[in-house]
């Protein structure tokens, strides 16, 4: 059965790049009006322009998801433009510094928790009331495989992603009878600009961690996201779904 979102308005954070851009493009292709949000307006505008050039409806929004008032404003602008909020993807995220826990930079901790955890909470905090007002909807939080296993030298990222999985379970339970489903996705390493700083040896090492023998693509994460947002996932809420090429099966 084909997934369609005609008549629905979506907000995707961090959608100017990588996984978020692939999700925004796929949602628009499936008929949704898409608010494309990123910290950099030009990146959001480029993705929105691709959508409108293909005949879709898109709104480019800039903002920092780690600032509560900005997320409140993003939701309000999306509702004003799209007539409601039906689909929300809390995707914006950063990698943060690489260091063991005992040496981890304090400002790096605050930054990663601010974007990767607080940003998701603010999305839920302001998105859920808007979704209730629209008569219901579906939310996907982009966590990571590092929402269920550790990764040396990434304590803030691992802690934030584990917390996103917990937050997803809580929100999923709370709104299960009110027409809002909330799920999390755990991608393994996905070939996006987030990994752009890696040298070839580091990339090959990361690839070797995946039984599939490669990293994933943003489109493979988008496919699972669209399924979870769709009515085909009508009995799926409060849960965490891997797209990891076998990474966590080892
Ligand atoms: P990406 O290509 O770097 O895209 C993320 C986008 O979010 C970037 O445009 C980024 O801008 C933006 N952003 C950063 N901070 C923001 C903020 N405070 N407010 C709004 N937007 C902000 O990364 P990606 O790989 O697509 O990652 C997307 C999500 O998937 C993240 O939550 C990430 O943790 C998760 N994930 C990624 C992987 C992977 O291997 N790539 C694996 C598992 C999970 P800047 O470029 O300026 O930072």
Coordinates of C-alpha atoms and ligand atoms in Angstrom, one line a residue:
X1 CA 0.0 0.0 0.0
X2 CA 1.3 3.4 -0.9
X3 CA 1.9 6.0 1.9
X4 CA 0.3 9.4 1.3
X5 CA 0.1 12.5 3.5
X6 CA -2.3 14.7 1.4
X7 CA -3.9 17.4 3.5
X8 CA -1.2 17.0 6.3
X9 CA 1.3 19.6 7.5
X10 CA 4.7 18.4 8.7
X11 CA 7.6 20.1 10.5
X12 CA 11.0 18.6 10.2
X13 CA 13.9 20.1 12.2
X14 CA 17.5 20.1 11.0
X15 CA 16.1 19.5 7.5
X16 CA 18.6 21.5 5.6
X17 CA 21.0 18.6 5.4
X18 CA 21.4 14.8 5.5
X19 CA 18.7 12.7 7.1
X20 CA 16.3 15.6 7.7
X21 CA 16.5 16.8 4.1
X22 CA 15.8 13.3 2.9
X23 CA 12.8 13.1 5.2
X24 CA 11.5 16.5 4.1
X25 CA 11.8 15.6 0.4
X26 CA 10.1 12.2 0.9
X27 CA 7.2 13.7 2.9
X28 CA 6.6 16.3 0.2
X29 CA 6.7 13.6 -2.5
X30 CA 4.1 11.8 -0.5
X31 CA 1.8 14.9 -0.5
X32 CA 2.6 16.6 2.8
X33 CA 3.1 20.4 3.2
X34 CA 6.5 20.6 4.8
X35 CA 8.0 23.2 7.0
X36 CA 11.7 22.7 6.5
X37 CA 13.6 24.0 9.5
X38 CA 17.4 24.4 10.0
X39 CA 19.7 26.5 12.1
X40 CA 20.9 28.0 8.7
X41 CA 18.2 29.6 6.7
X42 CA 20.0 29.2 3.4
X43 CA 20.1 25.4 3.9
X44 CA 16.4 25.3 4.7
X45 CA 15.6 27.5 1.7
X46 CA 17.6 25.2 -0.7
X47 CA 15.6 22.1 0.4
X48 CA 12.3 24.0 0.3
X49 CA 13.2 25.3 -3.2
X50 CA 13.7 21.7 -4.4
X51 CA 10.3 20.7 -3.0
X52 CA 8.5 23.6 -4.6
X53 CA 10.3 23.1 -7.9
X54 CA 8.9 19.6 -8.0
X55 CA 5.3 21.0 -7.4
X56 CA 5.2 20.4 -3.6
X57 CA 4.5 22.9 -0.8
X58 CA 7.3 24.0 1.5
X59 CA 8.1 26.7 4.0
X60 CA 11.7 27.4 5.0
X61 CA 12.3 28.2 8.6
X62 CA 15.4 29.1 10.6
X63 CA 15.9 28.6 14.3
X64 CA 17.9 26.9 17.0
X65 CA 16.1 23.9 18.5
X66 CA 18.0 24.2 21.7
X67 CA 16.1 27.5 22.5
X68 CA 12.6 26.9 23.8
X69 CA 11.1 30.2 22.6
X70 CA 12.5 29.5 19.1
X71 CA 10.9 26.1 18.9
X72 CA 7.6 27.6 20.2
X73 CA 7.9 30.1 17.3
X74 CA 8.7 27.4 14.7
X75 CA 5.6 25.5 15.7
X76 CA 3.4 28.7 15.6
X77 CA 4.8 29.6 12.1
X78 CA 4.1 26.1 10.8
X79 CA 0.6 26.1 12.1
X80 CA -0.1 29.6 10.7
X81 CA 1.2 28.5 7.3
X82 CA -0.1 25.0 7.1
X83 CA -3.4 25.3 8.9
X84 CA -2.3 22.9 11.7
X85 CA 0.5 20.5 12.7
X86 CA -0.1 16.8 11.9
X87 CA 3.4 15.4 11.5
X88 CA 6.6 16.3 13.5
X89 CA 10.1 14.9 13.0
X90 CA 12.5 16.0 15.7
X91 CA 15.7 15.4 13.7
X92 CA 18.2 18.2 14.4
X93 CA 21.3 17.0 16.1
X94 CA 25.1 17.4 16.4
X95 CA 28.0 15.1 17.1
X96 CA 29.8 17.1 19.7
X97 CA 33.4 16.7 21.0
X98 CA 35.2 13.4 21.1
X99 CA 36.7 12.7 24.5
X100 CA 36.3 10.2 27.3
X101 CA 33.9 11.0 30.1
X102 CA 36.6 12.0 32.5
X103 CA 37.9 14.6 30.1
X104 CA 34.7 15.7 28.4
X105 CA 34.5 19.4 27.8
X106 CA 31.8 20.9 30.0
X107 CA 30.6 23.4 27.3
X108 CA 30.5 20.5 24.8
X109 CA 28.3 18.5 27.2
X110 CA 25.9 21.5 27.5
X111 CA 25.8 22.0 23.7
X112 CA 25.1 18.4 22.8
X113 CA 22.4 18.0 25.5
X114 CA 20.9 21.3 24.5
X115 CA 20.5 20.4 20.8
X116 CA 20.1 16.6 20.9
X117 CA 17.9 16.2 24.1
X118 CA 16.4 19.6 25.0
X119 CA 15.7 20.3 21.3
X120 CA 13.6 17.1 21.1
X121 CA 11.8 17.9 24.4
X122 CA 11.0 21.4 23.1
X123 CA 9.6 19.9 19.9
X124 CA 7.3 17.6 21.9
X125 CA 6.5 20.3 24.5
X126 CA 5.2 22.8 21.8
X127 CA 4.4 20.3 19.0
X128 CA 2.0 18.1 21.0
X129 CA -0.5 20.9 22.0
X130 CA -0.6 22.0 18.4
X131 CA -1.1 18.4 17.2
X132 CA -3.9 17.9 19.7
X133 CA -5.5 21.1 18.4
X134 CA -5.3 19.7 14.9
X135 CA -7.1 16.5 15.9
X136 CA -4.0 14.3 16.3
X137 CA -1.0 13.2 14.4
X138 CA 2.3 11.4 14.6
X139 CA 5.8 12.2 15.8
X140 CA 9.2 10.6 15.1
X141 CA 12.3 11.4 17.1
X142 CA 15.6 10.7 15.4
X143 CA 17.6 9.0 18.1
X144 CA 20.5 6.6 17.1
X145 CA 21.8 3.2 17.7
X146 CA 23.6 5.1 20.4
X147 CA 20.2 5.3 22.1
X148 CA 20.7 1.7 23.1
X149 CA 24.4 1.0 23.2
X150 CA 27.5 3.0 24.2
X151 CA 30.3 4.5 22.0
X152 CA 33.6 5.4 23.5
X153 CA 34.4 9.1 23.6
X154 CA 30.8 10.2 22.9
X155 CA 29.3 10.4 26.4
X156 CA 27.1 13.4 25.8
X157 CA 25.7 12.1 22.5
X158 CA 25.1 8.6 23.9
X159 CA 23.4 10.1 27.0
X160 CA 21.2 12.4 25.0
X161 CA 20.2 9.7 22.5
X162 CA 19.3 7.2 25.4
X163 CA 17.2 10.0 26.9
X164 CA 15.4 10.6 23.6
X165 CA 14.4 7.0 23.6
X166 CA 13.0 7.4 27.2
X167 CA 11.2 10.6 26.4
X168 CA 9.7 8.9 23.4
X169 CA 8.3 6.0 25.5
X170 CA 6.9 8.5 28.0
X171 CA 5.2 10.7 25.4
X172 CA 4.0 7.7 23.5
X173 CA 2.2 6.4 26.6
X174 CA 0.8 9.7 27.6
X175 CA -0.9 10.4 24.3
X176 CA -1.8 6.9 23.1
X177 CA -5.5 7.4 23.6
X178 CA -5.5 11.0 22.3
X179 CA -4.6 10.4 18.6
X180 CA -0.9 11.1 18.8
X181 CA 1.7 8.4 18.2
X182 CA 5.3 9.0 19.2
X183 CA 8.2 6.8 18.1
X184 CA 12.0 6.9 17.9
X185 CA 14.3 5.7 15.2
X186 CA 17.8 4.4 15.8
X187 CA 20.0 4.7 12.7
X188 CA 23.5 3.3 12.7
X189 CA 26.1 5.3 10.9
X190 CA 24.6 7.1 7.9
X191 CA 26.7 8.8 5.2
X192 CA 25.8 12.5 5.8
X193 CA 27.6 15.8 6.3
X194 CA 27.6 15.0 10.1
X195 CA 30.5 12.5 9.4
X196 CA 32.2 14.9 6.9
X197 CA 35.2 15.4 9.2
X198 CA 36.3 11.8 9.2
X199 CA 39.4 10.6 7.4
X200 CA 39.3 7.5 5.2
X201 CA 40.7 5.2 7.9
X202 CA 38.0 6.3 10.4
X203 CA 35.3 5.9 7.8
X204 CA 36.5 2.4 7.0
X205 CA 36.6 1.5 10.6
X206 CA 33.0 2.7 11.1
X207 CA 31.9 0.8 8.0
X208 CA 33.5 -2.4 9.5
X209 CA 31.2 -2.1 12.5
X210 CA 28.2 -2.8 10.3
X211 CA 27.4 -6.5 9.3
X212 CA 25.9 -5.0 6.1
X213 CA 29.4 -3.9 5.1
X214 CA 28.5 -0.3 4.5
X215 CA 26.9 2.8 6.1
X216 CA 23.3 3.5 5.6
X217 CA 21.8 6.2 3.5
X218 CA 19.5 9.1 4.5
X219 CA 16.8 7.7 2.2
X220 CA 16.8 4.4 4.1
X221 CA 16.2 6.4 7.4
X222 CA 13.5 8.4 5.6
X223 CA 11.7 5.3 4.5
X224 CA 11.3 4.0 8.1
X225 CA 10.3 7.5 9.2
X226 CA 7.5 7.8 6.7
X227 CA 6.2 4.4 7.6
X228 CA 6.1 5.3 11.3
X229 CA 4.4 8.6 10.5
X230 CA 1.8 6.9 8.3
X231 CA -1.5 5.2 9.3
X232 CA 0.1 1.9 8.4
X233 CA 1.8 2.2 11.8
X234 CA -1.5 2.8 13.6
X235 CA -0.7 0.4 16.5
X236 CA 2.9 1.5 16.9
X237 CA 3.7 4.0 19.6
X238 CA 6.2 4.6 22.4
X239 CA 8.7 2.4 20.7
X240 CA 12.2 2.5 19.3
X241 CA 13.0 1.2 15.8
X242 CA 16.5 0.4 14.4
X243 CA 17.7 1.0 10.9
X244 CA 21.2 -0.2 11.4
X245 CA 22.5 -2.8 8.9
X246 CA 22.8 -5.3 11.8
X247 CA 25.0 -3.0 14.0
X248 CA 23.3 -3.8 17.3
X249 CA 22.6 -7.5 16.4
X250 CA 26.3 -8.4 17.0
Ligands
LIG1 P1 23.6 16.7 9.4 O1 23.8 16.3 8.0 O2 24.6 17.5 10.1 O3 22.2 17.5 9.5 C1 21.7 18.0 10.7 C2 21.2 19.4 10.4 O4 20.7 20.0 11.7 C3 22.3 20.3 10.0 O5 21.9 21.2 8.9 C4 22.7 21.1 11.2 O6 23.3 22.4 11.0 C5 21.3 21.3 11.8 N1 21.4 21.7 13.2 C6 22.4 21.7 14.0 N2 22.1 22.2 15.2 C7 20.9 22.7 15.1 C8 20.0 23.4 16.0 N3 20.5 23.8 17.2 N4 18.8 23.8 15.5 C9 18.4 23.5 14.3 N5 19.2 22.8 13.4 C10 20.4 22.4 13.8 O7 23.3 15.4 10.3 P2 22.5 14.0 10.0 O8 23.5 13.0 10.0 O9 21.5 14.2 9.0 O10 21.8 13.9 11.5 C11 20.4 14.1 11.6 C12 20.0 13.4 12.9 O11 20.3 12.0 12.8 C13 20.7 13.9 14.2 O12 19.8 13.9 15.3 C14 21.8 12.8 14.4 O13 22.2 12.7 15.7 C15 21.0 11.6 13.9 N6 21.8 10.4 13.5 C16 22.8 10.6 12.6 C17 23.6 9.5 12.2 C18 24.7 9.6 11.2 O14 25.5 8.7 11.2 N7 24.7 10.6 10.4 C19 23.4 8.3 12.9 C20 22.4 8.2 13.8 C21 21.6 9.3 14.2 P3 24.9 22.4 11.1 O15 25.4 21.7 9.9 O16 25.2 23.9 11.1 O17 25.3 21.7 12.4

